[in-house]
JSON list of C-alpha atoms and ligand atoms in Angstrom, two decimals:
[
{"chain": "A", "resi": 15, "resn": "UNK", "atom": "CA", "xyz": [0.00, 0.08, -0.07]},
{"chain": "A", "resi": 16, "resn": "UNK", "atom": "CA", "xyz": [1.03, 3.47, -0.86]},
{"chain": "A", "resi": 17, "resn": "UNK", "atom": "CA", "xyz": [2.54, 5.48, 2.25]},
{"chain": "A", "resi": 18, "resn": "UNK", "atom": "CA", "xyz": [-0.03, 8.45, 1.85]},
{"chain": "A", "resi": 19, "resn": "UNK", "atom": "CA", "xyz": [-3.12, 5.85, 1.36]},
{"chain": "A", "resi": 20, "resn": "UNK", "atom": "CA", "xyz": [-1.94, 3.80, 4.61]},
{"chain": "A", "resi": 21, "resn": "UNK", "atom": "CA", "xyz": [-1.52, 7.17, 6.55]},
{"chain": "A", "resi": 22, "resn": "UNK", "atom": "CA", "xyz": [-4.86, 8.47, 5.45]},
{"chain": "A", "resi": 23, "resn": "UNK", "atom": "CA", "xyz": [-6.66, 5.25, 6.93]},
{"chain": "A", "resi": 24, "resn": "UNK", "atom": "CA", "xyz": [-4.30, 5.67, 10.18]},
{"chain": "A", "resi": 25, "resn": "UNK", "atom": "CA", "xyz": [-5.37, 9.42, 10.48]},
{"chain": "A", "resi": 26, "resn": "UNK", "atom": "CA", "xyz": [-9.35, 8.05, 10.21]},
{"chain": "A", "resi": 27, "resn": "UNK", "atom": "CA", "xyz": [-8.18, 5.21, 12.93]},
{"chain": "A", "resi": 28, "resn": "UNK", "atom": "CA", "xyz": [-6.71, 7.75, 15.14]},
{"chain": "A", "resi": 29, "resn": "UNK", "atom": "CA", "xyz": [-9.85, 10.14, 14.90]},
{"chain": "A", "resi": 30, "resn": "UNK", "atom": "CA", "xyz": [-11.96, 7.46, 16.28]},
{"chain": "A", "resi": 31, "resn": "UNK", "atom": "CA", "xyz": [-9.44, 6.18, 18.91]},
{"chain": "A", "resi": 32, "resn": "UNK", "atom": "CA", "xyz": [-8.71, 9.49, 20.67]},
{"chain": "A", "resi": 33, "resn": "UNK", "atom": "CA", "xyz": [-10.92, 10.11, 23.47]},
{"chain": "A", "resi": 34, "resn": "UNK", "atom": "CA", "xyz": [-11.16, 13.91, 24.55]},
{"chain": "A", "resi": 35, "resn": "UNK", "atom": "CA", "xyz": [-12.96, 12.56, 27.88]},
{"chain": "A", "resi": 36, "resn": "UNK", "atom": "CA", "xyz": [-9.75, 11.10, 28.97]},
{"chain": "A", "resi": 37, "resn": "UNK", "atom": "CA", "xyz": [-6.01, 12.30, 29.90]},
{"chain": "A", "resi": 38, "resn": "UNK", "atom": "CA", "xyz": [-3.17, 12.40, 27.30]},
{"chain": "A", "resi": 39, "resn": "UNK", "atom": "CA", "xyz": [-1.60, 9.34, 28.91]},
{"chain": "A", "resi": 40, "resn": "UNK", "atom": "CA", "xyz": [-4.54, 6.97, 28.20]},
{"chain": "A", "resi": 41, "resn": "UNK", "atom": "CA", "xyz": [-4.79, 8.54, 24.47]},
{"chain": "A", "resi": 42, "resn": "UNK", "atom": "CA", "xyz": [-1.02, 8.26, 24.06]},
{"chain": "A", "resi": 43, "resn": "UNK", "atom": "CA", "xyz": [-0.93, 4.62, 24.98]},
{"chain": "A", "resi": 44, "resn": "UNK", "atom": "CA", "xyz": [-3.37, 3.72, 22.35]},
{"chain": "A", "resi": 45, "resn": "UNK", "atom": "CA", "xyz": [-2.04, 5.71, 19.73]},
{"chain": "A", "resi": 46, "resn": "UNK", "atom": "CA", "xyz": [1.55, 4.45, 20.31]},
{"chain": "A", "resi": 47, "resn": "UNK", "atom": "CA", "xyz": [0.14, 1.07, 20.19]},
{"chain": "A", "resi": 48, "resn": "UNK", "atom": "CA", "xyz": [-1.64, 1.78, 17.07]},
{"chain": "A", "resi": 49, "resn": "UNK", "atom": "CA", "xyz": [1.24, 3.36, 15.17]},
{"chain": "A", "resi": 50, "resn": "UNK", "atom": "CA", "xyz": [3.26, 0.73, 16.36]},
{"chain": "A", "resi": 51, "resn": "UNK", "atom": "CA", "xyz": [1.04, -2.02, 14.85]},
{"chain": "A", "resi": 52, "resn": "UNK", "atom": "CA", "xyz": [0.46, -0.13, 11.48]},
{"chain": "A", "resi": 53, "resn": "UNK", "atom": "CA", "xyz": [3.92, 1.38, 10.79]},
{"chain": "A", "resi": 54, "resn": "UNK", "atom": "CA", "xyz": [6.01, -1.77, 12.49]},
{"chain": "A", "resi": 55, "resn": "UNK", "atom": "CA", "xyz": [8.83, 0.44, 13.24]},
{"chain": "A", "resi": 56, "resn": "UNK", "atom": "CA", "xyz": [11.66, -0.29, 16.01]},
{"chain": "A", "resi": 57, "resn": "UNK", "atom": "CA", "xyz": [10.30, 2.12, 18.67]},
{"chain": "A", "resi": 58, "resn": "UNK", "atom": "CA", "xyz": [7.40, 4.43, 18.73]},
{"chain": "A", "resi": 59, "resn": "UNK", "atom": "CA", "xyz": [6.51, 6.34, 21.74]},
{"chain": "A", "resi": 60, "resn": "UNK", "atom": "CA", "xyz": [5.88, 9.67, 23.63]},
{"chain": "A", "resi": 61, "resn": "UNK", "atom": "CA", "xyz": [8.00, 11.93, 25.91]},
{"chain": "A", "resi": 62, "resn": "UNK", "atom": "CA", "xyz": [5.85, 14.39, 27.98]},
{"chain": "A", "resi": 63, "resn": "UNK", "atom": "CA", "xyz": [7.32, 17.68, 28.89]},
{"chain": "A", "resi": 64, "resn": "UNK", "atom": "CA", "xyz": [7.32, 17.77, 32.77]},
{"chain": "A", "resi": 65, "resn": "UNK", "atom": "CA", "xyz": [8.93, 20.76, 34.43]},
{"chain": "A", "resi": 66, "resn": "UNK", "atom": "CA", "xyz": [12.15, 21.24, 32.58]},
{"chain": "A", "resi": 67, "resn": "UNK", "atom": "CA", "xyz": [12.54, 17.84, 31.18]},
{"chain": "A", "resi": 68, "resn": "UNK", "atom": "CA", "xyz": [10.91, 15.40, 28.87]},
{"chain": "A", "resi": 69, "resn": "UNK", "atom": "CA", "xyz": [9.77, 12.31, 30.72]},
{"chain": "A", "resi": 70, "resn": "UNK", "atom": "CA", "xyz": [9.32, 8.99, 29.14]},
{"chain": "A", "resi": 71, "resn": "UNK", "atom": "CA", "xyz": [5.51, 8.50, 28.50]},
{"chain": "A", "resi": 72, "resn": "UNK", "atom": "CA", "xyz": [3.69, 5.61, 27.02]},
{"chain": "A", "resi": 73, "resn": "UNK", "atom": "CA", "xyz": [5.54, 3.91, 24.15]},
{"chain": "A", "resi": 74, "resn": "UNK", "atom": "CA", "xyz": [5.90, 0.33, 22.07]},
{"chain": "A", "resi": 75, "resn": "UNK", "atom": "CA", "xyz": [9.48, -0.98, 21.72]},
{"chain": "A", "resi": 76, "resn": "UNK", "atom": "CA", "xyz": [12.40, -1.85, 23.65]},
{"chain": "A", "resi": 77, "resn": "UNK", "atom": "CA", "xyz": [13.13, -0.11, 27.17]},
{"chain": "A", "resi": 78, "resn": "UNK", "atom": "CA", "xyz": [14.31, 3.51, 26.66]},
{"chain": "A", "resi": 79, "resn": "UNK", "atom": "CA", "xyz": [15.91, 6.45, 28.61]},
{"chain": "A", "resi": 80, "resn": "UNK", "atom": "CA", "xyz": [13.47, 8.07, 30.91]},
{"chain": "A", "resi": 81, "resn": "UNK", "atom": "CA", "xyz": [14.53, 11.73, 31.02]},
{"chain": "A", "resi": 82, "resn": "UNK", "atom": "CA", "xyz": [15.90, 14.06, 28.34]},
{"chain": "A", "resi": 83, "resn": "UNK", "atom": "CA", "xyz": [16.79, 17.75, 29.22]},
{"chain": "A", "resi": 84, "resn": "UNK", "atom": "CA", "xyz": [15.52, 20.56, 27.10]},
{"chain": "A", "resi": 85, "resn": "UNK", "atom": "CA", "xyz": [17.73, 20.93, 24.09]},
{"chain": "A", "resi": 86, "resn": "UNK", "atom": "CA", "xyz": [19.06, 17.62, 24.37]},
{"chain": "A", "resi": 87, "resn": "UNK", "atom": "CA", "xyz": [19.24, 14.85, 21.97]},
{"chain": "A", "resi": 88, "resn": "UNK", "atom": "CA", "xyz": [16.88, 14.87, 18.59]},
{"chain": "A", "resi": 89, "resn": "UNK", "atom": "CA", "xyz": [13.79, 14.82, 21.17]},
{"chain": "A", "resi": 90, "resn": "UNK", "atom": "CA", "xyz": [15.03, 17.86, 23.24]},
{"chain": "A", "resi": 91, "resn": "UNK", "atom": "CA", "xyz": [15.82, 19.91, 20.34]},
{"chain": "A", "resi": 92, "resn": "UNK", "atom": "CA", "xyz": [12.26, 19.30, 18.72]},
{"chain": "A", "resi": 93, "resn": "UNK", "atom": "CA", "xyz": [10.85, 20.63, 21.87]},
{"chain": "A", "resi": 94, "resn": "UNK", "atom": "CA", "xyz": [13.18, 23.76, 21.86]},
{"chain": "A", "resi": 95, "resn": "UNK", "atom": "CA", "xyz": [12.63, 24.71, 18.30]},
{"chain": "A", "resi": 96, "resn": "UNK", "atom": "CA", "xyz": [8.90, 23.36, 18.27]},
{"chain": "A", "resi": 97, "resn": "UNK", "atom": "CA", "xyz": [9.54, 21.76, 14.69]},
{"chain": "A", "resi": 98, "resn": "UNK", "atom": "CA", "xyz": [9.81, 18.27, 13.47]},
{"chain": "A", "resi": 99, "resn": "UNK", "atom": "CA", "xyz": [13.30, 16.65, 13.07]},
{"chain": "A", "resi": 100, "resn": "UNK", "atom": "CA", "xyz": [13.97, 13.97, 10.53]},
{"chain": "A", "resi": 101, "resn": "UNK", "atom": "CA", "xyz": [17.23, 12.39, 10.87]},
{"chain": "A", "resi": 102, "resn": "UNK", "atom": "CA", "xyz": [18.44, 10.04, 8.23]},
{"chain": "A", "resi": 103, "resn": "UNK", "atom": "CA", "xyz": [21.55, 8.63, 10.15]},
{"chain": "A", "resi": 104, "resn": "UNK", "atom": "CA", "xyz": [21.43, 9.37, 14.06]},
{"chain": "A", "resi": 105, "resn": "UNK", "atom": "CA", "xyz": [25.18, 8.30, 14.00]},
{"chain": "A", "resi": 106, "resn": "UNK", "atom": "CA", "xyz": [25.69, 11.90, 12.32]},
{"chain": "A", "resi": 107, "resn": "UNK", "atom": "CA", "xyz": [23.57, 13.78, 14.52]},
{"chain": "A", "resi": 108, "resn": "UNK", "atom": "CA", "xyz": [25.48, 15.79, 17.02]},
{"chain": "A", "resi": 109, "resn": "UNK", "atom": "CA", "xyz": [24.03, 15.04, 20.50]},
{"chain": "A", "resi": 110, "resn": "UNK", "atom": "CA", "xyz": [21.91, 12.20, 19.85]},
{"chain": "A", "resi": 111, "resn": "UNK", "atom": "CA", "xyz": [20.85, 10.05, 22.46]},
{"chain": "A", "resi": 112, "resn": "UNK", "atom": "CA", "xyz": [20.99, 6.66, 21.69]},
{"chain": "A", "resi": 113, "resn": "UNK", "atom": "CA", "xyz": [18.45, 4.39, 23.60]},
{"chain": "A", "resi": 114, "resn": "UNK", "atom": "CA", "xyz": [18.87, 1.11, 21.49]},
{"chain": "A", "resi": 115, "resn": "UNK", "atom": "CA", "xyz": [21.71, 0.09, 19.58]},
{"chain": "A", "resi": 116, "resn": "UNK", "atom": "CA", "xyz": [19.55, -0.90, 16.77]},
{"chain": "A", "resi": 117, "resn": "UNK", "atom": "CA", "xyz": [18.39, 2.50, 15.94]},
{"chain": "A", "resi": 118, "resn": "UNK", "atom": "CA", "xyz": [19.80, 4.04, 12.58]},
{"chain": "A", "resi": 119, "resn": "UNK", "atom": "CA", "xyz": [17.07, 6.90, 11.76]},
{"chain": "A", "resi": 120, "resn": "UNK", "atom": "CA", "xyz": [14.40, 8.66, 13.66]},
{"chain": "A", "resi": 121, "resn": "UNK", "atom": "CA", "xyz": [11.78, 11.35, 13.32]},
{"chain": "A", "resi": 122, "resn": "UNK", "atom": "CA", "xyz": [10.61, 13.50, 16.19]},
{"chain": "A", "resi": 123, "resn": "UNK", "atom": "CA", "xyz": [7.26, 15.32, 16.07]},
{"chain": "A", "resi": 124, "resn": "UNK", "atom": "CA", "xyz": [6.52, 17.99, 18.65]},
{"chain": "A", "resi": 125, "resn": "UNK", "atom": "CA", "xyz": [2.81, 17.93, 20.11]},
{"chain": "A", "resi": 126, "resn": "UNK", "atom": "CA", "xyz": [1.77, 21.42, 20.42]},
{"chain": "A", "resi": 127, "resn": "UNK", "atom": "CA", "xyz": [-1.37, 22.81, 22.39]},
{"chain": "A", "resi": 128, "resn": "UNK", "atom": "CA", "xyz": [-2.04, 26.48, 22.65]},
{"chain": "A", "resi": 129, "resn": "UNK", "atom": "CA", "xyz": [1.42, 27.23, 21.32]},
{"chain": "A", "resi": 130, "resn": "UNK", "atom": "CA", "xyz": [3.07, 25.12, 23.78]},
{"chain": "A", "resi": 131, "resn": "UNK", "atom": "CA", "xyz": [5.02, 21.73, 23.18]},
{"chain": "A", "resi": 132, "resn": "UNK", "atom": "CA", "xyz": [3.39, 19.38, 25.78]},
{"chain": "A", "resi": 133, "resn": "UNK", "atom": "CA", "xyz": [5.02, 16.20, 24.40]},
{"chain": "A", "resi": 134, "resn": "UNK", "atom": "CA", "xyz": [6.99, 14.73, 21.38]},
{"chain": "A", "resi": 135, "resn": "UNK", "atom": "CA", "xyz": [6.33, 11.82, 19.29]},
{"chain": "A", "resi": 136, "resn": "UNK", "atom": "CA", "xyz": [9.40, 9.86, 18.58]},
{"chain": "A", "resi": 137, "resn": "UNK", "atom": "CA", "xyz": [9.71, 7.06, 16.31]},
{"chain": "A", "resi": 138, "resn": "UNK", "atom": "CA", "xyz": [13.06, 5.31, 15.55]},
{"chain": "A", "resi": 139, "resn": "UNK", "atom": "CA", "xyz": [13.90, 2.78, 13.03]},
{"chain": "A", "resi": 140, "resn": "UNK", "atom": "CA", "xyz": [16.58, 0.14, 12.30]},
{"chain": "A", "resi": 141, "resn": "UNK", "atom": "CA", "xyz": [16.80, 1.22, 8.74]},
{"chain": "A", "resi": 142, "resn": "UNK", "atom": "CA", "xyz": [18.72, 4.42, 7.58]},
{"chain": "A", "resi": 143, "resn": "UNK", "atom": "CA", "xyz": [16.71, 7.00, 6.02]},
{"chain": "A", "resi": 144, "resn": "UNK", "atom": "CA", "xyz": [13.51, 5.53, 6.89]},
{"chain": "A", "resi": 145, "resn": "UNK", "atom": "CA", "xyz": [11.44, 8.93, 7.28]},
{"chain": "A", "resi": 146, "resn": "UNK", "atom": "CA", "xyz": [10.50, 11.59, 4.75]},
{"chain": "A", "resi": 147, "resn": "UNK", "atom": "CA", "xyz": [8.39, 14.88, 4.57]},
{"chain": "A", "resi": 148, "resn": "UNK", "atom": "CA", "xyz": [5.27, 12.45, 3.86]},
{"chain": "A", "resi": 149, "resn": "UNK", "atom": "CA", "xyz": [5.87, 10.84, 7.41]},
{"chain": "A", "resi": 150, "resn": "UNK", "atom": "CA", "xyz": [6.13, 14.49, 8.73]},
{"chain": "A", "resi": 151, "resn": "UNK", "atom": "CA", "xyz": [3.05, 15.76, 7.21]},
{"chain": "A", "resi": 152, "resn": "UNK", "atom": "CA", "xyz": [0.74, 12.84, 8.30]},
{"chain": "A", "resi": 153, "resn": "UNK", "atom": "CA", "xyz": [2.21, 12.57, 11.75]},
{"chain": "A", "resi": 154, "resn": "UNK", "atom": "CA", "xyz": [1.94, 16.13, 12.30]},
{"chain": "A", "resi": 155, "resn": "UNK", "atom": "CA", "xyz": [-1.70, 15.37, 11.40]},
{"chain": "A", "resi": 156, "resn": "UNK", "atom": "CA", "xyz": [-2.02, 12.46, 13.66]},
{"chain": "A", "resi": 157, "resn": "UNK", "atom": "CA", "xyz": [-0.35, 14.27, 16.73]},
{"chain": "A", "resi": 158, "resn": "UNK", "atom": "CA", "xyz": [-2.55, 17.63, 16.35]},
{"chain": "A", "resi": 159, "resn": "UNK", "atom": "CA", "xyz": [-5.48, 15.14, 17.32]},
{"chain": "A", "resi": 160, "resn": "UNK", "atom": "CA", "xyz": [-4.35, 14.83, 20.82]},
{"chain": "B", "resi": 5, "resn": "SME", "atom": "N1", "xyz": [16.98, 9.13, 20.28]},
{"chain": "B", "resi": 5, "resn": "SME", "atom": "C1", "xyz": [16.43, 10.13, 21.11]},
{"chain": "B", "resi": 5, "resn": "SME", "atom": "C2", "xyz": [16.24, 9.68, 22.38]},
{"chain": "B", "resi": 5, "resn": "SME", "atom": "C3", "xyz": [15.06, 8.89, 22.42]},
{"chain": "B", "resi": 5, "resn": "SME", "atom": "S1", "xyz": [15.02, 7.26, 22.33]},
{"chain": "B", "resi": 5, "resn": "SME", "atom": "O1", "xyz": [15.37, 7.21, 20.78]},
{"chain": "B", "resi": 5, "resn": "SME", "atom": "C4", "xyz": [13.59, 6.39, 22.44]},
{"chain": "B", "resi": 5, "resn": "SME", "atom": "C5", "xyz": [16.84, 11.51, 21.11]},
{"chain": "B", "resi": 5, "resn": "SME", "atom": "O2", "xyz": [18.17, 11.73, 20.76]},
{"chain": "B", "resi": 5, "resn": "SME", "atom": "O3", "xyz": [16.26, 12.40, 21.64]}
]
């Protein structure tokens, strides 16, 4: 299936999955599982902004680091600059935080509400250059539903 078609389905599934009557953790738990099942990447999960740190939230995949400082790693930079980062080769990214030796590329999408980043969605792949602007386009639409 073409990526755009797969993401269009996923967007619709996300719309029916997100429940505005429950908290972010419940929705992130279901959404991380849905993305993991549909996209089959190595690690998919959320880090939530708690005070001055990103703290590990709901995820699927191997055990990961539990806290990331503002501006550190790909996640901390996405939080700092309020923008999506696509990293084709994490070994070339200055300051990358390695949680799994199997990861080779990564996309981090900030989750923004009222102009504030409240979390980031992080997806890691074992393949180099796995993510492109099509992933960015749809993943930004998906996290906007939170
Ligand atoms: N690689 C991330 C850290 C989180 S793990 O990949 C799950 C980073 O550099 O921010």
